[in-house]
Short mmCIF file of C-alpha atoms in Angstrom, two decimals:
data_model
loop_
_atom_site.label_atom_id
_atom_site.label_comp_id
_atom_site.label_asym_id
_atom_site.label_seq_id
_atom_site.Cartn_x
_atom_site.Cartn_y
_atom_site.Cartn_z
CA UNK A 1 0.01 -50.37 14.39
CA UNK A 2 -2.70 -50.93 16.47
CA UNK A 3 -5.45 -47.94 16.82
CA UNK A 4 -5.87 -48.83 20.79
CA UNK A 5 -2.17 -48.37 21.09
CA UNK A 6 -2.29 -44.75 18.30
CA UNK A 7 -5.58 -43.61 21.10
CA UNK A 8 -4.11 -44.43 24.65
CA UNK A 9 -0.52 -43.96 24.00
CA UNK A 10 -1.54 -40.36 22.63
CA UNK A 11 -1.44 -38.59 26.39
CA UNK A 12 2.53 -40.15 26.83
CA UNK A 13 3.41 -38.91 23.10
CA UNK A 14 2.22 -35.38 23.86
CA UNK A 15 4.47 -35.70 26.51
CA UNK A 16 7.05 -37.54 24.57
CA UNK A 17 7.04 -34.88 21.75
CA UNK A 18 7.15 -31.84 23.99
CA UNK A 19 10.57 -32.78 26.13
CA UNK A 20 12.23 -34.00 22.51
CA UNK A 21 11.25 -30.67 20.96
CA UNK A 22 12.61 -28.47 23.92
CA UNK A 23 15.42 -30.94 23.97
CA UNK A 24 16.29 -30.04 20.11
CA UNK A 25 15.46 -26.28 20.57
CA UNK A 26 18.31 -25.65 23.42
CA UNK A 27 20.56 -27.82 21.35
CA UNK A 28 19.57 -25.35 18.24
CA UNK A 29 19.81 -22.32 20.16
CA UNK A 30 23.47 -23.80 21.11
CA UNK A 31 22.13 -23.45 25.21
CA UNK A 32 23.07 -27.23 24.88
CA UNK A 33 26.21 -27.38 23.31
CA UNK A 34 27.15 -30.36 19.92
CA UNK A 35 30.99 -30.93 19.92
CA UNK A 36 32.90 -31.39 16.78
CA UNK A 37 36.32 -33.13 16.22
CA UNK A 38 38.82 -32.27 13.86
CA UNK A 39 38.21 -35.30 11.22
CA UNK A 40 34.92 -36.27 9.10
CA UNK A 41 32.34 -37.66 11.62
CA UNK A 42 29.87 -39.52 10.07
CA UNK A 43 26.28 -40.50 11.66
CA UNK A 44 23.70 -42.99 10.64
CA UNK A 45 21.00 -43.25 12.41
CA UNK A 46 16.91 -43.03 12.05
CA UNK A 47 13.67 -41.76 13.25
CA UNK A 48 12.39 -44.76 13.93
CA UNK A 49 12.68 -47.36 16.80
CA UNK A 50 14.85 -49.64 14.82
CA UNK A 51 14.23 -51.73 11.82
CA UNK A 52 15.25 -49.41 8.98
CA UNK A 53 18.71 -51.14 8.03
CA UNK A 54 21.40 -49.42 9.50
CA UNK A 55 23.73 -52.09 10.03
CA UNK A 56 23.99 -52.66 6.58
CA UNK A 57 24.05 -49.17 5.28
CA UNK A 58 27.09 -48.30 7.85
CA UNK A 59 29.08 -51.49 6.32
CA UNK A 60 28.26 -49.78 3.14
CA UNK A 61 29.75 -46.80 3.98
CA UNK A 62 32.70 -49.15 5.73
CA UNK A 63 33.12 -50.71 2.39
CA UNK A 64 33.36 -47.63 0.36
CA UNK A 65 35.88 -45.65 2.71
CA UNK A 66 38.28 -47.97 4.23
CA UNK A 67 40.58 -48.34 1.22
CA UNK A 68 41.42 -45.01 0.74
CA UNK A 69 40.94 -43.35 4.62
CA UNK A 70 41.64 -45.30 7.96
CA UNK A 71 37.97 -45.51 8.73
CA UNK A 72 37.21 -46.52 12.48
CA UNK A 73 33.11 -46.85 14.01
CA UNK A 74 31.95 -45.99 17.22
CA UNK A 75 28.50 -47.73 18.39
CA UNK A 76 26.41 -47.30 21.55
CA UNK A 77 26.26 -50.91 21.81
CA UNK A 78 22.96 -51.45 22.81
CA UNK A 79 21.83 -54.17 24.70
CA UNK A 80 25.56 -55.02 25.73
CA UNK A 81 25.85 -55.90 29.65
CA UNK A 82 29.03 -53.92 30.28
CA UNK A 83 29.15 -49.88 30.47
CA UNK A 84 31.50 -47.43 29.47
CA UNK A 85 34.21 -47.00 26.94
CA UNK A 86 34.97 -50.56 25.47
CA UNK A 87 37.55 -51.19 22.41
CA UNK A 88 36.28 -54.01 20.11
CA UNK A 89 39.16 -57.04 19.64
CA UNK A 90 38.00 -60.05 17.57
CA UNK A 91 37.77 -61.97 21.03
CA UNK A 92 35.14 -59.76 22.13
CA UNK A 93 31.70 -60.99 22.88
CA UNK A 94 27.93 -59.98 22.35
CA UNK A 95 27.34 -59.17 26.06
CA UNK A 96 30.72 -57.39 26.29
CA UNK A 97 30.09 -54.77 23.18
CA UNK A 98 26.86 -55.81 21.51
CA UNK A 99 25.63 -57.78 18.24
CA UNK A 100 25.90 -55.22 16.17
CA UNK A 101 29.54 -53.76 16.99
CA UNK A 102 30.97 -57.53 17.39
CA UNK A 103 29.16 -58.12 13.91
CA UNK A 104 31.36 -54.63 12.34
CA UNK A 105 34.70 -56.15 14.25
CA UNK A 106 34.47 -60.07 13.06
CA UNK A 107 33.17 -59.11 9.16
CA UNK A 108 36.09 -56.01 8.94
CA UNK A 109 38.97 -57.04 11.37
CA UNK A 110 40.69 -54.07 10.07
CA UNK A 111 38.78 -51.02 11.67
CA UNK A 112 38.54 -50.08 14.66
CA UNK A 113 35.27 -50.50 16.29
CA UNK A 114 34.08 -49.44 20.00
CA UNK A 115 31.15 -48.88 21.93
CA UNK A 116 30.41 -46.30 24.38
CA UNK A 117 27.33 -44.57 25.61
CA UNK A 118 28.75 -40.76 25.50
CA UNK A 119 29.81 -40.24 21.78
CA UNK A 120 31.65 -36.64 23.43
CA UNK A 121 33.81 -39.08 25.97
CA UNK A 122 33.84 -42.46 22.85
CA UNK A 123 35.16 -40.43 20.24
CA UNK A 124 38.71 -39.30 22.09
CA UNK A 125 39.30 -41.92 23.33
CA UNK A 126 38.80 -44.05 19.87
CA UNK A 127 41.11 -41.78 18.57
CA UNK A 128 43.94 -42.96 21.36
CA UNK A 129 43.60 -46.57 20.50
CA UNK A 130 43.49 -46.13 16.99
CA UNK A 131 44.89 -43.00 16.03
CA UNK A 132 45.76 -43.34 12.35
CA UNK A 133 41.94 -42.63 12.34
CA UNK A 134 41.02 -40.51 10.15
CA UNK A 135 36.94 -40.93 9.34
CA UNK A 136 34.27 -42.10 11.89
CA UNK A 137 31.09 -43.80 11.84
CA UNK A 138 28.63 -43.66 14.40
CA UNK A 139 26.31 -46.15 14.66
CA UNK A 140 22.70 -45.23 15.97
CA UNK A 141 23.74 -41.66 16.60
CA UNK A 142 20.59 -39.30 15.06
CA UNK A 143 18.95 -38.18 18.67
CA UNK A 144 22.68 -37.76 20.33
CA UNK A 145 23.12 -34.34 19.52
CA UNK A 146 25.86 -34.04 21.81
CA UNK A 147 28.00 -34.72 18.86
CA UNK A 148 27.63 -32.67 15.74
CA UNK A 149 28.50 -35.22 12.75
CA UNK A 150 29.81 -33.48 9.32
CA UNK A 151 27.87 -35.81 7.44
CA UNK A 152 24.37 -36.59 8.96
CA UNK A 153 22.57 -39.65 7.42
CA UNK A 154 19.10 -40.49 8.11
CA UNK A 155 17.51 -43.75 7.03
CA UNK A 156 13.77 -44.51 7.03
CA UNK A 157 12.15 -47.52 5.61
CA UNK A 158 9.95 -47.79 2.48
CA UNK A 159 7.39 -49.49 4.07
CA UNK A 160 7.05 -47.51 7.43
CA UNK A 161 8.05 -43.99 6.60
CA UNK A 162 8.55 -41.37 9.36
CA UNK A 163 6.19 -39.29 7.49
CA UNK A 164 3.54 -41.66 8.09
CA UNK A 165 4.17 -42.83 11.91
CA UNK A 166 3.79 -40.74 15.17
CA UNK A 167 5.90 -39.75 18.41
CA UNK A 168 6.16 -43.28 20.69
CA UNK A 169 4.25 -44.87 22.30
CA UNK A 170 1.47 -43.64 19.95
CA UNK A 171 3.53 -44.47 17.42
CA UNK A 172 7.28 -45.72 16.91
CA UNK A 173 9.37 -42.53 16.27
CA UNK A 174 11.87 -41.41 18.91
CA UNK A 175 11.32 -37.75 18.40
CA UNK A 176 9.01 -35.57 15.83
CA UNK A 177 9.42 -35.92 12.06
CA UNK A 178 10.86 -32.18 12.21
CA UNK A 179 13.68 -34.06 13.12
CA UNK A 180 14.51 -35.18 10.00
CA UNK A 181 15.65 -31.88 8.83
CA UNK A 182 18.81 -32.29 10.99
CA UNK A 183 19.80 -34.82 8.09
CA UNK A 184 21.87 -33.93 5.14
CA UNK A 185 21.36 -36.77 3.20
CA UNK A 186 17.79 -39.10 3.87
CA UNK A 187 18.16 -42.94 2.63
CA UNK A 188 14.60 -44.63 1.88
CA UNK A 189 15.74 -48.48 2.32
CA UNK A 190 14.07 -51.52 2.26
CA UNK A 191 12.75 -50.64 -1.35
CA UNK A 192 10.70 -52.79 -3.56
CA UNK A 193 13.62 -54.17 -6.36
CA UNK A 194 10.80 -52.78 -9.31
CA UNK A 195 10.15 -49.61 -7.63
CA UNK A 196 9.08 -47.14 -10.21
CA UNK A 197 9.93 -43.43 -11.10
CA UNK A 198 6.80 -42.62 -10.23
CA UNK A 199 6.79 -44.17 -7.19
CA UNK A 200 9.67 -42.69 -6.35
CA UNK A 201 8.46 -39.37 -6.54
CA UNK A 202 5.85 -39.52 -5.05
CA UNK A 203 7.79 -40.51 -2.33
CA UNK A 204 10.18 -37.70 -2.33
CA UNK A 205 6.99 -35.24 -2.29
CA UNK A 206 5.92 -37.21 0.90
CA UNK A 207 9.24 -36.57 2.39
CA UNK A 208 9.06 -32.94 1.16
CA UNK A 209 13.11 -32.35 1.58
CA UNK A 210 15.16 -29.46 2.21
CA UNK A 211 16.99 -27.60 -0.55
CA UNK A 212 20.14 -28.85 0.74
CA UNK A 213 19.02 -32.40 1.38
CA UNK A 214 19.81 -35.59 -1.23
CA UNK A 215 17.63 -38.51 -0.99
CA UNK A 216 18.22 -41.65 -2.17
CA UNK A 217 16.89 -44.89 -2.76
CA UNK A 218 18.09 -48.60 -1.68
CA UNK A 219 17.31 -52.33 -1.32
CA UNK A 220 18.71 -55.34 -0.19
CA UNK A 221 20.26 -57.63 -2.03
CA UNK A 222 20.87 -60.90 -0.54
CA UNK A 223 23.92 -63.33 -1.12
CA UNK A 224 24.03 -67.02 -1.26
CA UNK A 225 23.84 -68.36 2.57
CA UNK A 226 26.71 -70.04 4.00
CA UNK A 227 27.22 -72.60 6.99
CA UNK A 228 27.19 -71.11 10.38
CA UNK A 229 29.76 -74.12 11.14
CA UNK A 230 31.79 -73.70 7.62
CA UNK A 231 31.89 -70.76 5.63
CA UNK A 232 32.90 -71.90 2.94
CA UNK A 233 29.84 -74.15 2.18
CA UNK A 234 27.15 -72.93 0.77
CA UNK A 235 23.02 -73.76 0.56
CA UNK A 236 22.95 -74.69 -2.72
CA UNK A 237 19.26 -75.76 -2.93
CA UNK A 238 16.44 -73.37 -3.39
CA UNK A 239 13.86 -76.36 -3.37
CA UNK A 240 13.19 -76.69 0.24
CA UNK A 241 11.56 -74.87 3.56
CA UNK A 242 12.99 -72.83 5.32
CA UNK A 243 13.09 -71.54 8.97
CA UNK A 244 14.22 -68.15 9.43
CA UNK A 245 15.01 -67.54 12.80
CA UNK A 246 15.49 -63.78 13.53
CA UNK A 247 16.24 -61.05 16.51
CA UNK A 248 15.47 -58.05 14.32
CA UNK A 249 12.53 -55.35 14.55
CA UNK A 250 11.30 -56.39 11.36
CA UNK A 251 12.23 -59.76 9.89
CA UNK A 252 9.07 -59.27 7.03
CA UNK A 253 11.00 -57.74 4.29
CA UNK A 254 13.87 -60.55 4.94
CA UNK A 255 10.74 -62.85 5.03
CA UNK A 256 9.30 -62.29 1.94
CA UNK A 257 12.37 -62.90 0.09
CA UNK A 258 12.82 -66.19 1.69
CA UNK A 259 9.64 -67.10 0.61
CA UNK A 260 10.13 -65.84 -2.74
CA UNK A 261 13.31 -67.86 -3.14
CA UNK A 262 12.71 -71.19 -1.60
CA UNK A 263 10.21 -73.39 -1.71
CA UNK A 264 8.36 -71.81 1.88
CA UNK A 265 9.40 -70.04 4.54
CA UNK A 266 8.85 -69.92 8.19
CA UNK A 267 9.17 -67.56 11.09
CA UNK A 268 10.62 -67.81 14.52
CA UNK A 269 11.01 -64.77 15.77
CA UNK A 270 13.09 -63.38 19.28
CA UNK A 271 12.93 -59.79 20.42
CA UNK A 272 15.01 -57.67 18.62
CA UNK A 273 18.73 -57.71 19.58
CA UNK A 274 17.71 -60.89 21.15
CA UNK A 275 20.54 -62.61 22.82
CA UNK A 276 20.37 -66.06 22.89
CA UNK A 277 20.34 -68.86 25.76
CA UNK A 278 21.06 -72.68 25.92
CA UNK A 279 17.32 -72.76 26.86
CA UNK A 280 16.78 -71.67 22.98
CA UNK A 281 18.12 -73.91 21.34
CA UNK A 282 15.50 -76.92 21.85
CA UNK A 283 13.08 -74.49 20.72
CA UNK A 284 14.39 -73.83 17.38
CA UNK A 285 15.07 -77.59 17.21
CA UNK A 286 11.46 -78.55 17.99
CA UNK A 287 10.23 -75.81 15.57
CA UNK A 288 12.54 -77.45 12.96
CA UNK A 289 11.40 -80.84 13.50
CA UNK A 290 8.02 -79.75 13.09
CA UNK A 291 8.39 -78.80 9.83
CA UNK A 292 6.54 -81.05 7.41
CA UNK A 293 9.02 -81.29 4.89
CA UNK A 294 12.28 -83.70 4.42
CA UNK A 295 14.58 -81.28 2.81
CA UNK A 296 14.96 -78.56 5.07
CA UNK A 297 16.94 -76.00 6.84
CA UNK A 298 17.69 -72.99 9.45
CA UNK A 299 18.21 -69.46 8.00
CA UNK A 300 19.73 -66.22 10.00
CA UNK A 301 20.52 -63.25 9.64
CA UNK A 302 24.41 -62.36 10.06
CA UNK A 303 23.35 -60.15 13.21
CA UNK A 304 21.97 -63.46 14.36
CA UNK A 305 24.59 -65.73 13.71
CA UNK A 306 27.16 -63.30 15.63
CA UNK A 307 25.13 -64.60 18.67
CA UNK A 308 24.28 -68.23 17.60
CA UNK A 309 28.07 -69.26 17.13
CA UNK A 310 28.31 -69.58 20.50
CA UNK A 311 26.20 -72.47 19.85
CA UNK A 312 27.55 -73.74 17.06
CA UNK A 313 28.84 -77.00 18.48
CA UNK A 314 25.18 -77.53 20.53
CA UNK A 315 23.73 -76.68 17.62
CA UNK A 316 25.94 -79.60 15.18
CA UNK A 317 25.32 -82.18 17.69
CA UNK A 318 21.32 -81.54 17.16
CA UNK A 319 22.22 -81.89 14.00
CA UNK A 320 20.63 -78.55 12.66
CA UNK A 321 21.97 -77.51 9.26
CA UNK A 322 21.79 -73.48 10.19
CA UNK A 323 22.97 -71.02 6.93
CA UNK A 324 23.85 -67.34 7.42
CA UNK A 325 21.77 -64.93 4.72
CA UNK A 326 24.47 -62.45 3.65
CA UNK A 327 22.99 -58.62 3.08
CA UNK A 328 24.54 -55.98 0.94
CA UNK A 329 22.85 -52.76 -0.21
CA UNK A 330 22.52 -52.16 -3.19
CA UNK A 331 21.16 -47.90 -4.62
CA UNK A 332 18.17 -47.74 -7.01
CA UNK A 333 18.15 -45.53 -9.94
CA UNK A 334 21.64 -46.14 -10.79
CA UNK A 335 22.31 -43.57 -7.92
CA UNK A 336 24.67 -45.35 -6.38
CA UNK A 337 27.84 -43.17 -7.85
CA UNK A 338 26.44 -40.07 -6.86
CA UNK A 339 26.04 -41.40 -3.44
CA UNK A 340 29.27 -42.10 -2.85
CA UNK A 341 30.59 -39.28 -4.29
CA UNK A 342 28.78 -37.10 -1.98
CA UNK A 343 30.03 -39.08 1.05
CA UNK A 344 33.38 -39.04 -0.56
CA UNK A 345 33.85 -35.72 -1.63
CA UNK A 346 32.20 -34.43 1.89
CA UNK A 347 35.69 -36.23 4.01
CA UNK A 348 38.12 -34.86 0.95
CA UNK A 349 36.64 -31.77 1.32
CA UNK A 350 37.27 -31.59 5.42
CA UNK A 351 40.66 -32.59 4.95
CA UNK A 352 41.28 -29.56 2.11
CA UNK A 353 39.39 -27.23 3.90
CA UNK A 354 41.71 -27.73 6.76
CA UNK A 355 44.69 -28.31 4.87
CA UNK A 356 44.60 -25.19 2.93
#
């Protein structure tokens, strides 16, 4: 972060920080009012202006719920071109709901997924259209307090900690790290693989947590890419370049695996949440066919290729051989059991508490 931008955008953050603080004081003082609903509500969200992994931490938490409780998710769907309530079919497109709910509906065709600005007006009527419901996620959902979630999960990333950043446009939080003590459980993603126990607490004395809080540790773990045109084939050859084309905040960590992996790796990157035009394509051709070397490929990121398959016959006829980089989470510190036994035991518990 630049220190022009840290010096001039300090007047705005003042400003920034005071209205979010007053904001969260009348919502703690309950003169602004946080609705609950009568089944586990579940948020993920950050700090941060994007980048810390939360589409892949709330598939995590799809992946660990939706065998044993009707789990439905409920996104803001940012960047979409429609407004209002909107309920996710496999039809649906990027501009209708977003990349990041269409990317929930087409990986887990099972669960219900919508998008809607107001999480208070979203969550009935999810419940309507899918009402063997009975846990929800919501996507992006840590500075709309005018839902309460049971289970608040904040998510910052290794390598650009809230602790360390300031209020936007000094810096790239949303609100003041004070925040963070809304959480009940804090997720430090994006780890080094080799992180150490000593690293690790130092980072946890950094954070300084509540009592009450967990935190927990996590890193990526990458799959073998498959064809954007066929799933079922798969890139099979580490010895070439590759060029990762990416509409995320922060395509680095991503990066430096690629590079690690294959024989080089190359970036062209769109804004984040970038939806892509016809015009694009003979970009990412040109940039391909610049590359020096004969074996060669495209790489995206499954956010990505939820946009690019609308391309995907362009894109055969140019005959670009594009790959889709599977992500999965994966917990440090063989923590990953009493992870999800905390997000388990938190939606058994809501049902026995109002059971009994």
């Amino acid at each position: 972060m630049s220190l022009l931008r840290k010096i001039f955008g300090f007047p705005i953050a003042i400003i920034w920080w005071l209205v979010s603080s007053i904001r969260n004081t009348l919502f703690n003082w309950d003169v602004f009012t946080s609705q609950q609903f009568d089944l586990p509500v579940i948020g993920v969200g950050n700090l941060s202006m994007g980048g810390s992994g939360k589409t892949p931490h709330t598939e995590y938490l799809l992946e660990l719920l939706h065998d044993n409780h009707p789990v439905a998710v409920l996104s803001r769907g940012y960047k979409r071109k429609t407004t209002g309530y909107m309920f996710a079919s496999t039809q649906s497109t990027v501009k209708q709901i977003g990349d990041e709910p269409l990317q929930f509906k087409l990986k887990y065709p099972q669960v219900p997924v919508a998008v809607s600005e107001s999480r208070v007006l979203g969550i009935p009527q999810l419940l309507i259209d899918a009402p063997n419901t009975e846990v929800i996620l919501l996507d992006d959902v840590f500075q709309h307090r005018s839902v309460n979630p049971g289970l608040q999960i904040l998510l910052t990333d290794f390598h650009a900690p809230y602790t360390s950043d300031f209020v936007f446009p000094s810096g790239n939080l949303r609100e003041s790290r004070q925040g963070a003590k809304r959480a009940d459980i804090i997720i430090v993603t994006k780890c080094p693989i080799d992180l150490s126990q000593e690293q690790r607490q130092q980072f946890i004395d950094r954070i300084s947590p509540e009592p009450q809080q967990s935190v927990f540790f996590t890193c990526f773990h990458y799959g073998q890419p498959y064809s954007l045109y066929n799933p079922d084939h798969r890139l099979q050859d580490t010895d070439q370049e590759l060029l990762l084309v990416t509409g995320i905040a922060k395509p680095e960590y991503l990066q430096s695996y690629v590079a690690s992996a294959y024989g080089a790796a190359y970036l062209k990157q769109f804004a984040d949440h970038y939806q892509f035009e016809q015009r694009d394509l003979q970009s990412i051709k040109e940039t391909y066919d610049n590359l020096g070397s004969v074996k060669k490929s495209i790489l995206v990121t499954e956010k990505d290729a939820v946009k690019l398959s609308t391309f995907s016959k362009d894109l055969q006829n140019m005959q670009l051989p594009v790959f889709v980089q599977p992500i999965r989470v994966r917990v440090l510190f063989n923590e990953q059991e009493r992870l999800n036994k905390e997000v388990i035991n938190f939606v058994e518990n809501f049902y026995n508490a109002h059971t009994s």
